[in-house]
Short mmCIF file of C-alpha atoms and ligand atoms in Angstrom, two decimals:
data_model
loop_
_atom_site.label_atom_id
_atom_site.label_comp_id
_atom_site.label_asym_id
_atom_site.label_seq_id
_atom_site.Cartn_x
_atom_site.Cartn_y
_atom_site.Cartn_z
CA UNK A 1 7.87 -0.89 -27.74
CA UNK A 2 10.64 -2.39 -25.36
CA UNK A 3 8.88 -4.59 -22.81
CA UNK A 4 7.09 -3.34 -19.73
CA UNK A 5 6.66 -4.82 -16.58
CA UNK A 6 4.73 -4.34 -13.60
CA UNK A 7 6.62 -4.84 -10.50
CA UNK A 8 5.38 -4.88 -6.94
CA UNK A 9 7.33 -3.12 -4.40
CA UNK A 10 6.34 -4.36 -0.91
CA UNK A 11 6.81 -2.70 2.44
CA UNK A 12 9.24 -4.47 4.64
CA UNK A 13 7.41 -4.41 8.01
CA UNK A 14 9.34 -2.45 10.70
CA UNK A 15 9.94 -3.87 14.07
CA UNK A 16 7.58 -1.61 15.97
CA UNK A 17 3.83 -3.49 14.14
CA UNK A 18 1.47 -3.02 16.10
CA UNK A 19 -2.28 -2.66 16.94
CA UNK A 20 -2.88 0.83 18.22
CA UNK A 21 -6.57 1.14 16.81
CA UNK A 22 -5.46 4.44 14.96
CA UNK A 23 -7.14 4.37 11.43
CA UNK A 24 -11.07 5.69 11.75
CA UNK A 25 -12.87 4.14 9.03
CA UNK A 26 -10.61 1.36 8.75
CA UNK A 27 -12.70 -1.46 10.95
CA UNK A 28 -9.89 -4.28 11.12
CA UNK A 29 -7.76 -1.40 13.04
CA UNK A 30 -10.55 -0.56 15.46
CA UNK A 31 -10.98 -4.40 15.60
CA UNK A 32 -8.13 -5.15 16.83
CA UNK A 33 -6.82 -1.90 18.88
CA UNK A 34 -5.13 -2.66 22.08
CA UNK A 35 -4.31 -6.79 21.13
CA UNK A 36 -0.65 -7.50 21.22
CA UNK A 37 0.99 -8.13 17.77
CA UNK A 38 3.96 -10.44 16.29
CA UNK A 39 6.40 -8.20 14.52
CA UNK A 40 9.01 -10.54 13.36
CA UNK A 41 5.82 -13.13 12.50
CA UNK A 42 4.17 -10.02 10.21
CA UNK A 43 7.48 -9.19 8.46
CA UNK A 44 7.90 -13.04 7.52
CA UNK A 45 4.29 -13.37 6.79
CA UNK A 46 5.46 -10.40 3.86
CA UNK A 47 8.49 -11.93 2.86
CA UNK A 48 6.64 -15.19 2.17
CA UNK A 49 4.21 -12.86 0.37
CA UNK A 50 7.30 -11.95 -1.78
CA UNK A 51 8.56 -15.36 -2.43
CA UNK A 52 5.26 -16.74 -3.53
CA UNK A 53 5.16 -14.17 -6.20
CA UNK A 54 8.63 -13.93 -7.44
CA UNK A 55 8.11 -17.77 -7.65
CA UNK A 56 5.31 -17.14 -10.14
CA UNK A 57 7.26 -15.42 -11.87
CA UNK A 58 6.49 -11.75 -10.88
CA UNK A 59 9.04 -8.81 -10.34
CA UNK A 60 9.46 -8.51 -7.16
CA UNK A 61 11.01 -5.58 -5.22
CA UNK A 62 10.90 -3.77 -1.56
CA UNK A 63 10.54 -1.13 0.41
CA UNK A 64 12.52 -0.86 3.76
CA UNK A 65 10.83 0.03 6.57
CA UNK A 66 10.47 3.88 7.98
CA UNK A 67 12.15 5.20 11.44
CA UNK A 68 10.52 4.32 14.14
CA UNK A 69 9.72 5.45 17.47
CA UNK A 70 10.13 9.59 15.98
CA UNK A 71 11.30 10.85 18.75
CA UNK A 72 12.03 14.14 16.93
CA UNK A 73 8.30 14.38 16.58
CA UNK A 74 7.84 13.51 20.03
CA UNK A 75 9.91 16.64 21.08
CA UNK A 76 8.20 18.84 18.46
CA UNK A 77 4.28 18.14 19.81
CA UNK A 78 6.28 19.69 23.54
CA UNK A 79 7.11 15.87 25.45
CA UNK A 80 10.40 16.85 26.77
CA UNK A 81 12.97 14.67 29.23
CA UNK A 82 16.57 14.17 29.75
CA UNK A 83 16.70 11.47 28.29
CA UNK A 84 14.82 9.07 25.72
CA UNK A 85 13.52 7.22 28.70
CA UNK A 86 11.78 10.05 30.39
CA UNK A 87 10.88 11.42 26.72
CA UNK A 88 8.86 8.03 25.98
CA UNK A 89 7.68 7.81 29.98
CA UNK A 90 6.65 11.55 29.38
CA UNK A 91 4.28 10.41 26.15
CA UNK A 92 3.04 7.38 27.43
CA UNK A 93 1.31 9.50 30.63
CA UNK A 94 -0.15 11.88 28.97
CA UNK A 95 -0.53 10.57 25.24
CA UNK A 96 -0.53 7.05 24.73
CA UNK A 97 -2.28 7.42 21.35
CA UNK A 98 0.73 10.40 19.84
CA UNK A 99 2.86 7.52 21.60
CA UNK A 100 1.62 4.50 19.16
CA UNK A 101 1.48 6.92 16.46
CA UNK A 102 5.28 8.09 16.24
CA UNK A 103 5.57 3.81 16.97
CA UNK A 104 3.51 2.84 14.05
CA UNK A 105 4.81 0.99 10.85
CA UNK A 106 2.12 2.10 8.49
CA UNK A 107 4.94 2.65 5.88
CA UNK A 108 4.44 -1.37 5.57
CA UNK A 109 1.63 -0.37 3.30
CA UNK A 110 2.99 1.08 0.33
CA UNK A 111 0.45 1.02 -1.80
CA UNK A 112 0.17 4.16 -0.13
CA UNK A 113 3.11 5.31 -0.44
CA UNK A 114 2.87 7.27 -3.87
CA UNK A 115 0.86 7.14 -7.13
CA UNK A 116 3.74 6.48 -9.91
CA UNK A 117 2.72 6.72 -13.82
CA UNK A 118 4.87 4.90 -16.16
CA UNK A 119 6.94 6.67 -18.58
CA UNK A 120 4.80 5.16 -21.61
CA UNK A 121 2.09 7.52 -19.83
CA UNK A 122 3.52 10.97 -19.11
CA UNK A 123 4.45 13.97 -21.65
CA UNK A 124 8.42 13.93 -20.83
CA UNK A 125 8.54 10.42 -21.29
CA UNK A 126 9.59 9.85 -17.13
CA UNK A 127 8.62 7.66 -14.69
CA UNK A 128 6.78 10.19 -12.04
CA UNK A 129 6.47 9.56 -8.41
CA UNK A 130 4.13 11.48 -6.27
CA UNK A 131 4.46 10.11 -3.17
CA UNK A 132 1.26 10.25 -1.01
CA UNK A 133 0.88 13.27 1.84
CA UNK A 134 -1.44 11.00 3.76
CA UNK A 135 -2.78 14.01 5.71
CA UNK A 136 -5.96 12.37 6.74
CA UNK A 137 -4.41 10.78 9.82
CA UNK A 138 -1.81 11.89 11.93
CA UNK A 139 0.42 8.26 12.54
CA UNK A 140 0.16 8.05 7.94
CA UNK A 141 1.12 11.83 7.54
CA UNK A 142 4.34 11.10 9.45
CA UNK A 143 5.56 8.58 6.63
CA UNK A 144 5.13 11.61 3.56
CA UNK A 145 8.31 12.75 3.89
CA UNK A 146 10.36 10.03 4.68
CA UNK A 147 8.58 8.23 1.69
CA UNK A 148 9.87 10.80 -0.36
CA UNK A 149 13.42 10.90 0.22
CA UNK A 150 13.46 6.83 0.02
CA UNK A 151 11.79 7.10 -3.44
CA UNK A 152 14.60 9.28 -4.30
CA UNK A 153 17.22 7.14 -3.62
CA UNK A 154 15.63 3.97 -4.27
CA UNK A 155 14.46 5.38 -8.35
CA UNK A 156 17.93 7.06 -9.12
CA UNK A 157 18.39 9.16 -11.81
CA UNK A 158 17.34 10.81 -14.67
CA UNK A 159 14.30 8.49 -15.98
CA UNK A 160 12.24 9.11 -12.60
CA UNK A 161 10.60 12.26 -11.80
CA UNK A 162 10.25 13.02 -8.31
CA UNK A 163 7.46 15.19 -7.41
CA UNK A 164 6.75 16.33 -3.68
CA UNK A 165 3.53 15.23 -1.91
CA UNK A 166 0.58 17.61 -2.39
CA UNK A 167 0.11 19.75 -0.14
CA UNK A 168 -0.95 18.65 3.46
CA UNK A 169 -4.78 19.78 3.82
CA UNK A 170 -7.58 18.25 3.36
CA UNK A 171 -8.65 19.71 0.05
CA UNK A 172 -5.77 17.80 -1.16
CA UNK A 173 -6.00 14.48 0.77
CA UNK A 174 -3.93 12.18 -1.07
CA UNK A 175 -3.62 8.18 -0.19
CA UNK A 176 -1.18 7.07 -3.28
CA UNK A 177 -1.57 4.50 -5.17
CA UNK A 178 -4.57 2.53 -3.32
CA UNK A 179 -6.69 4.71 -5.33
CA UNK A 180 -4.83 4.65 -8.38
CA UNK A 181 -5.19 1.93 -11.66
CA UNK A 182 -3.41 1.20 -13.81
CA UNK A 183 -4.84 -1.02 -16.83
CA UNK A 184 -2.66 -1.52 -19.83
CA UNK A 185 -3.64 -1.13 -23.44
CA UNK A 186 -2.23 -1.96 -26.39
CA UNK A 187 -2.25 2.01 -27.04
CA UNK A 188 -0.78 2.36 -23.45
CA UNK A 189 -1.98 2.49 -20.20
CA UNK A 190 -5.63 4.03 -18.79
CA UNK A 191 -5.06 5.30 -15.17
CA UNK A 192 -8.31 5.32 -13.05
CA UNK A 193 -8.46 7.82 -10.25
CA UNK A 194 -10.97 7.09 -7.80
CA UNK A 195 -11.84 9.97 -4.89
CA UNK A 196 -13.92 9.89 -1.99
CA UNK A 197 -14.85 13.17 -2.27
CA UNK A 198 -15.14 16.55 -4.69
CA UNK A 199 -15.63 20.41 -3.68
CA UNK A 200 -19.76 19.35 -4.26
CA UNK A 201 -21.51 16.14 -4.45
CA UNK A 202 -22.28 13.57 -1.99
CA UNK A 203 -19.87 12.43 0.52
CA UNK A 204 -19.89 9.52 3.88
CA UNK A 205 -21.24 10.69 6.62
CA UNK A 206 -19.97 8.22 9.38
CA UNK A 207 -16.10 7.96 8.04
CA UNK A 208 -13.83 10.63 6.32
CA UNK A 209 -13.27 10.21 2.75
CA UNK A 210 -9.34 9.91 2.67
CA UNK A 211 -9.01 11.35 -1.12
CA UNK A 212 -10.31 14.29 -3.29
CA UNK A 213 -10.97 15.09 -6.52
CA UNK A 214 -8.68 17.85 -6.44
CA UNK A 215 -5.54 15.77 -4.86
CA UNK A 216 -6.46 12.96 -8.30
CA UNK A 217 -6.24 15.67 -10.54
CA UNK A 218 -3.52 17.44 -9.43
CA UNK A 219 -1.21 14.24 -9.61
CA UNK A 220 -2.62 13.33 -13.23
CA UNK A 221 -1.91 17.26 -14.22
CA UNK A 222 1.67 17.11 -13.22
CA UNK A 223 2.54 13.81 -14.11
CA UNK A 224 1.51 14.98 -17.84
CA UNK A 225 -1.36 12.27 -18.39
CA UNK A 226 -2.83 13.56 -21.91
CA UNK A 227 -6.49 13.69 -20.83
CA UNK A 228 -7.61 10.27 -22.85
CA UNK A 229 -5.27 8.20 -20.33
CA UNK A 230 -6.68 9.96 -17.50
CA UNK A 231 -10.54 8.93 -15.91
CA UNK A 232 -11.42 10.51 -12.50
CA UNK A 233 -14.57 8.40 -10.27
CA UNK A 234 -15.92 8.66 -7.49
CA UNK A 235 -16.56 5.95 -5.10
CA UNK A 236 -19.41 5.21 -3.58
CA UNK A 237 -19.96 7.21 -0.29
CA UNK A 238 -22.20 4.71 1.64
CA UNK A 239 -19.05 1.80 0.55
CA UNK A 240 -16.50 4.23 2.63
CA UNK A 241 -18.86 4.36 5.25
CA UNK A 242 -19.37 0.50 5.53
CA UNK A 243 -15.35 0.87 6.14
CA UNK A 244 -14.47 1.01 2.52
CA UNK A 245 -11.68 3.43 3.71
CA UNK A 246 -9.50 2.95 -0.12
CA UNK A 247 -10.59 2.10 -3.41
CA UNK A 248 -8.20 -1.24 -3.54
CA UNK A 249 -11.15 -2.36 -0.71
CA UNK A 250 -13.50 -2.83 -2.95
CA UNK A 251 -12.03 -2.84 -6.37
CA UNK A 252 -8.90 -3.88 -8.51
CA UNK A 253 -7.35 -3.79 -11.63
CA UNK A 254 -4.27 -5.02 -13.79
CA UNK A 255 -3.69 -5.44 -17.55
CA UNK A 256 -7.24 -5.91 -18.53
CA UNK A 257 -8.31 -7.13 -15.99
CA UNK A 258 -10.74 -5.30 -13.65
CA UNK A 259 -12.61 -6.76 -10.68
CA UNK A 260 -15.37 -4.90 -9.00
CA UNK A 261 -17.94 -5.16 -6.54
CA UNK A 262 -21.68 -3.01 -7.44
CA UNK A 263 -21.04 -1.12 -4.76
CA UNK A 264 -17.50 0.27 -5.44
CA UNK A 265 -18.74 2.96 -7.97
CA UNK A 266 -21.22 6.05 -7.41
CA UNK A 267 -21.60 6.42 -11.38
CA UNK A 268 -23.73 3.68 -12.21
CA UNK A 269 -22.29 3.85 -15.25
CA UNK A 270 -18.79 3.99 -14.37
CA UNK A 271 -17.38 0.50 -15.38
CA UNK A 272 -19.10 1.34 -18.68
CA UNK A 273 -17.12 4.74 -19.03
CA UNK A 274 -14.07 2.72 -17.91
CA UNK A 275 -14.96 -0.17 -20.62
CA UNK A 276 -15.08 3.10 -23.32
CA UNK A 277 -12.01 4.96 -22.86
CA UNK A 278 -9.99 1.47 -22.62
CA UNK A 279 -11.45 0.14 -26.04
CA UNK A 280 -10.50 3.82 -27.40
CA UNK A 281 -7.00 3.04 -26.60
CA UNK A 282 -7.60 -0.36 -28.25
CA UNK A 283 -7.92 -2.59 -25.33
CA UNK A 284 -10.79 -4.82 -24.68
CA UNK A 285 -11.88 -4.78 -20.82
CA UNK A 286 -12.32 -8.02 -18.59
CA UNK A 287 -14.71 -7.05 -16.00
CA UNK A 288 -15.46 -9.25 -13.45
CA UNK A 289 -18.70 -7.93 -11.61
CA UNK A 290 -19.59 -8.80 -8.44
CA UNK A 291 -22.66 -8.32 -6.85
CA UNK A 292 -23.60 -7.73 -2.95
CA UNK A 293 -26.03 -10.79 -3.32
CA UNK A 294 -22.58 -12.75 -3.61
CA UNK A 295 -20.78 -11.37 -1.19
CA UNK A 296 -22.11 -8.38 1.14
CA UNK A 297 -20.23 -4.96 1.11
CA UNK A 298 -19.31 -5.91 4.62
CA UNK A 299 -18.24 -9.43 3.86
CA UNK A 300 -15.61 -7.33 1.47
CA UNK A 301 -14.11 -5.84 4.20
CA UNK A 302 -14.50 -8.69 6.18
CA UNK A 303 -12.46 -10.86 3.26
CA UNK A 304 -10.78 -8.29 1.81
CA UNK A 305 -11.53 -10.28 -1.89
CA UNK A 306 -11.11 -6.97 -3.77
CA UNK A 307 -7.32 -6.16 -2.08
CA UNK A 308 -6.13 -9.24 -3.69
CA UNK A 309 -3.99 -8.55 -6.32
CA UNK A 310 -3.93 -9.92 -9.67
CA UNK A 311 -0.60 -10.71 -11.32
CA UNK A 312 0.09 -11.80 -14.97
CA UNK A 313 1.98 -15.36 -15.34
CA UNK A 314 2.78 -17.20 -18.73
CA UNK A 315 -0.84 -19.78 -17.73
CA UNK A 316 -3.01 -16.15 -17.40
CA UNK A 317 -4.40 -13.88 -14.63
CA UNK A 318 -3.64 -15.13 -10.80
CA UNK A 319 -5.50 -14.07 -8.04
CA UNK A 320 -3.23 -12.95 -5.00
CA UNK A 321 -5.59 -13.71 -2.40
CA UNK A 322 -5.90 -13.51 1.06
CA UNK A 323 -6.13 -16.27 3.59
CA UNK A 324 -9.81 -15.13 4.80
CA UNK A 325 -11.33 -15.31 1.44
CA UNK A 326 -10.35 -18.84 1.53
CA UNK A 327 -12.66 -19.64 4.75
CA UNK A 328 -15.39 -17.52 3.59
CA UNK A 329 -17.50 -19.31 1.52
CA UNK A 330 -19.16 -16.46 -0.39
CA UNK A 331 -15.85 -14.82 -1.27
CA UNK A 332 -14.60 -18.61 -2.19
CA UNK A 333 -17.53 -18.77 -4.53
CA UNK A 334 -16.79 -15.86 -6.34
CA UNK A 335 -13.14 -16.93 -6.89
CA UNK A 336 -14.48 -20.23 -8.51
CA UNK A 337 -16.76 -18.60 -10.53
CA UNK A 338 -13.89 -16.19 -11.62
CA UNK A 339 -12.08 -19.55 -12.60
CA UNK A 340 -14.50 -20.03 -15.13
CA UNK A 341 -14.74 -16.42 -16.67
CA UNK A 342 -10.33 -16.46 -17.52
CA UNK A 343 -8.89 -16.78 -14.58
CA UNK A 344 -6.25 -18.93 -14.35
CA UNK A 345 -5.48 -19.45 -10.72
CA UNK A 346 -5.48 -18.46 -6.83
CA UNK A 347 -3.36 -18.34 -4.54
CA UNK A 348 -4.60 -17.84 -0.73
CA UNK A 349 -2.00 -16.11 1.64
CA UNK A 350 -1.34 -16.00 5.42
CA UNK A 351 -0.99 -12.15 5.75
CA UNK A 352 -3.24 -11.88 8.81
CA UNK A 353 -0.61 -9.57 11.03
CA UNK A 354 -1.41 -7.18 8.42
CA UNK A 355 -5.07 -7.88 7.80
CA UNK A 356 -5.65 -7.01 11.32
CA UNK A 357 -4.68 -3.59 10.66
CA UNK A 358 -6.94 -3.62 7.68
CA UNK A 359 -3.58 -4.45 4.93
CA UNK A 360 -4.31 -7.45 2.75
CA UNK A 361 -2.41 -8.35 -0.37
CA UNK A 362 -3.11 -5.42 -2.73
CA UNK A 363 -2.15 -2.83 0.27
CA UNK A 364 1.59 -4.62 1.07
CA UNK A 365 2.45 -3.71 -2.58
CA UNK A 366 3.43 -0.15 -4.38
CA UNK A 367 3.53 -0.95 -8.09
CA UNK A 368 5.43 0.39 -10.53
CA UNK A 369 5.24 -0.36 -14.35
CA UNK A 370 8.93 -0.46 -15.62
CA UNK A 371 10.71 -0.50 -18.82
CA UNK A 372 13.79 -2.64 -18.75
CA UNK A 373 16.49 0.16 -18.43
CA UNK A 374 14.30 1.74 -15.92
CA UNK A 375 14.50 -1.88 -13.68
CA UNK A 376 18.03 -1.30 -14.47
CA UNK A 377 18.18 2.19 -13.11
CA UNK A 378 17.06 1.36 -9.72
CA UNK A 379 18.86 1.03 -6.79
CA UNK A 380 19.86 -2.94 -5.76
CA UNK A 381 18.84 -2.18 -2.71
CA UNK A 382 15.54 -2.47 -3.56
CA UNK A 383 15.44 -5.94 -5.31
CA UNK A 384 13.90 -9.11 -3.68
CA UNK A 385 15.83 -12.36 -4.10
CA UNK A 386 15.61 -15.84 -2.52
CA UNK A 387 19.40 -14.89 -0.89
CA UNK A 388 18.00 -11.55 0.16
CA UNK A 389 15.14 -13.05 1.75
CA UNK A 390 16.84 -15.93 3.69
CA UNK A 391 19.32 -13.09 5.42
CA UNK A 392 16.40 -10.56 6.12
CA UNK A 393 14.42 -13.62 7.88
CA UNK A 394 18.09 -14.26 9.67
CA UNK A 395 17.93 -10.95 10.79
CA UNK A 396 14.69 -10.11 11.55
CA UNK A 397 14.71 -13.72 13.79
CA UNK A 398 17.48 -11.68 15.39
CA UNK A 399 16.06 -8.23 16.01
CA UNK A 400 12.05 -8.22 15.77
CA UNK A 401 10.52 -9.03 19.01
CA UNK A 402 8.27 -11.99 18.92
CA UNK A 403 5.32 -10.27 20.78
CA UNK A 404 4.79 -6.32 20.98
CA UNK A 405 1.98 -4.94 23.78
CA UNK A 406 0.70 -1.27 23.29
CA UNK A 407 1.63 -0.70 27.17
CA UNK A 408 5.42 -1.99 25.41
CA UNK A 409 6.06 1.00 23.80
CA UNK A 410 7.38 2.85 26.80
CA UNK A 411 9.41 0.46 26.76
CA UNK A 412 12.80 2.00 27.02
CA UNK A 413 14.36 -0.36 25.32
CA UNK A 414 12.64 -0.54 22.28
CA UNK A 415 13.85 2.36 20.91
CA UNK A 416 17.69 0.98 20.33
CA UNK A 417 16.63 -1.93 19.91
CA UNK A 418 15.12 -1.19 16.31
CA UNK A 419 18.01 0.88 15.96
CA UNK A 420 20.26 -1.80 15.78
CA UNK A 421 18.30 -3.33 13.49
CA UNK A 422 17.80 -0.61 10.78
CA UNK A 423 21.32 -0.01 11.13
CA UNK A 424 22.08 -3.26 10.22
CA UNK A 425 19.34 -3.72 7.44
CA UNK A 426 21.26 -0.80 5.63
CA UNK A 427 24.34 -2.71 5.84
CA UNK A 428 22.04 -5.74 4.05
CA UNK A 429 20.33 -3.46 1.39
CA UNK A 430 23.45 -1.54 0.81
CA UNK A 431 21.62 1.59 1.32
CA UNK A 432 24.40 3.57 3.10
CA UNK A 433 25.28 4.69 6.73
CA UNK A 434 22.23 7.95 6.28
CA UNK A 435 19.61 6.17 4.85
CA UNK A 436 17.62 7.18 8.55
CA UNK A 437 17.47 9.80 10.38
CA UNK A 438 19.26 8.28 13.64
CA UNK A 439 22.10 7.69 11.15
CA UNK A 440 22.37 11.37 10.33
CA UNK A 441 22.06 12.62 13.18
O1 SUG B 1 -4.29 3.53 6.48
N1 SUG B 1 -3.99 0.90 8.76
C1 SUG B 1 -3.83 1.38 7.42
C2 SUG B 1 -4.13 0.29 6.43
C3 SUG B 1 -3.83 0.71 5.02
C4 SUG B 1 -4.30 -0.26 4.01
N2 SUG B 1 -3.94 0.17 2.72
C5 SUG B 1 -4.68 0.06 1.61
N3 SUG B 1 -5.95 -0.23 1.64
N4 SUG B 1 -4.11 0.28 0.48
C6 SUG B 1 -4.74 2.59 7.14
O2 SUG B 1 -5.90 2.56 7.57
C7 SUG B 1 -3.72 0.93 11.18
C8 SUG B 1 -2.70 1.33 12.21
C9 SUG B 1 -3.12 1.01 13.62
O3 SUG B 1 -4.29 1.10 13.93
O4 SUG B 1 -2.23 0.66 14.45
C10 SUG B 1 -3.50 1.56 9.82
O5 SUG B 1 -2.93 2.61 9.72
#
């Protein structure tokens, strides 16, 4: 079999970051609603993120940032003025929250962004892309289609099979890939769906449960997954009401590796079932149980341990790790212990613009496992290197604000000002004068 990698696509974040309190269930974003943000310190926060993992060694690729203010949405929810001034003045009366939605750079999570199963995986031997419809909120749903079309130029070609997100309802709530794992056995790869909610069956009470059954299945059904590399779970209701809002909150996977907290599955058997249908395709699970006498489910969120991601490097397993799992000594206990049961290392990193929107490690990253003329086949535009990353800090030093206020998004001047820098980072990515929608226009 030619050799397959997994890559990590992270979102680039857009110049508009910022703390608008918008995600229910997500408690870092009620947290920290209405505090003023650093957009050019979050998107160098994530290209550090990048470095430290293309210096271990690690594929590394990204995602450019979505469009920002959408004005076009602005005009279609009825805000109307001459010009873009009065248009944001208009919002900003009557709607500061539809305001910081159209503003908000989400899309810097894209481990929402889509649920992709390798080509090892599906029945026409494709890559396919489902990108996410992130209906539960209305500042996510905005990214779906934009998502889409960058997918589609970013995975070129005949080898990747771009489906459409599901439909937009809530029987069909889809969040991508941050309920989505992939494990990798010798006999190819086990993807693990993992819903908040079916048609029956328990469900939270406090928070909305972001993804169904239904939307899981439908993406394994027409990505082709024979049914023995497909296993459907449901998390634990009382987790996503504790402000497990995704699965990569309280649980994550790669290769063989598996990390979990008690509390992340409602099948008490679960881990066992996933243990079962990995050895049937010849792999031998590493599970790495954690238990809420270690760390609390709310010290989880607090930490965000379990949206660390773990990478493969020629020594073993590395944990990805944020910053606050570092200070906290429970979650700093389990990552010693961890050193002791195969892994090899840690690495603890500053991502705390993000975190405060509830993003940690695992959430900046969309991954994708690739063959090598697949990582051929996509667009350059997409690839992180050391150059790349010393002109994108150039330029976002030129164009991100240091300091962004809600009350700053009437800002009239905002609006260009981002546009000038998208416009620009196309010129850097070589992604073409339409890449956004400005640029069509
Ligand atoms: O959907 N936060 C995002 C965080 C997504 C994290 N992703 C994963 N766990 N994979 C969300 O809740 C906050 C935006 C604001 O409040 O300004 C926000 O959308």
């Amino acid at each position: 079999m030619a050799t397959r990698l997994e890559m990590n696509f992270d979102g680039l974040v857009g110049p508009s970051h910022n703390y608008a309190g918008l995600a229910i269930g997500n408690v870092a974003s009620a947290t920290h609603a209405g505090q003023a943000s650093a957009p050019r310190r979050a998107v160098i926060e994530g290209l550090e993120k990048m470095a430290a993992l293309h210096a271990l060694g690690v594929p590394q690729g990204l995602l450019p940032p979505q469009e920002r203010p959408r004005l076009d949405v602005l005009r279609e929810l009825g805000f109307a003025g001459a010009d873009e001034a009065a248009l944001l003045a208009a919002a900003a009366k009557e709607a500061p929250g539809i305001l910081a939605a159209v503003y908000s750079a989400s899309a810097m999570w894209s481990a929402n962004a889509a649920t992709i199963s390798p080509s090892g995986d599906t029945s026409d031997g494709r890559v396919h892309i489902s990108p996410a419809n992130l209906q539960s909120s209305f500042h996510r749903s905005l990214e779906a289609a934009d998502t889409a079309r960058a997918l589609a130029r970013l995975f070129p070609g005949e080898r990747f099979r771009h489906h459409a997100p599901l439909p937009a309802t809530p029987a069909f709530g889809d969040e991508g890939a941050a309920n989505h794992t992939y494990l990798d056995a010798p006999g190819g790869g086990l993807e693990v769906f993992v819903f908040g909610r079916a048609s029956s069956g328990p469900t939270p009470t406090r928070f909305p449960a972001r993804q169904t059954r239904a939307a899981s299945e439908a993406v394994a059904r027409r990505h082709g997954l024979a049914p023995e590399r497909a296993l459907f779970l449901q998390q634990r209701p009382e987790a996503i009401d504790a402000g497990v809002f995704h699965n990569d909150v309280i649980a994550v996977g790669h290769g063989r590796w598996l990390l979990w907290h008690e509390q992340a599955f409602l099948a008490e058997d679960a881990v066992a079932r996933i243990r079962e249908r990995f050895a049937a395709l010849g792999g031998e699970l590493v599970s790495w149980r954690v238990t809420s006498e270690e760390l609390s489910v709310a010290e989880a969120v607090r930490t965000y341990l379990f949206n660390s991601q773990i990478v493969s490097t020629g020594a073993g397993p590395v944990l990805i790790a944020p910053k606050e799992c570092e200070e906290s000594d429970a979650a700093r206990a389990v990552v010693e212990r961890l050193k002791g049961e195969g892994l090899a290392d840690a690495r603890f990193l500053d991502v705390r613009q993000s975190m405060r929107n509830g993003g940690g490690p695992a959430c900046l990253r969309l991954r994708v496992q690739l063959g090598e003329e697949e990582r051929a086949a996509i667009h350059p535009g997409a690839a992180y290197t050391p150059e790349r990353h010393a002109a994108l800090k150039a330029w976002a030093e030129k164009h991100y604000r240091e300091e962004l206020k809600p009350a700053e998004l009437a800002d009239p001047r905002l609006p260009g000002e981002i546009r000038a820098a998208l416009d620009e980072l196309t010129q850097l990515l070589d992604l073409g004068g339409d890449f956004y929608r400005f640029q069509r226009a």
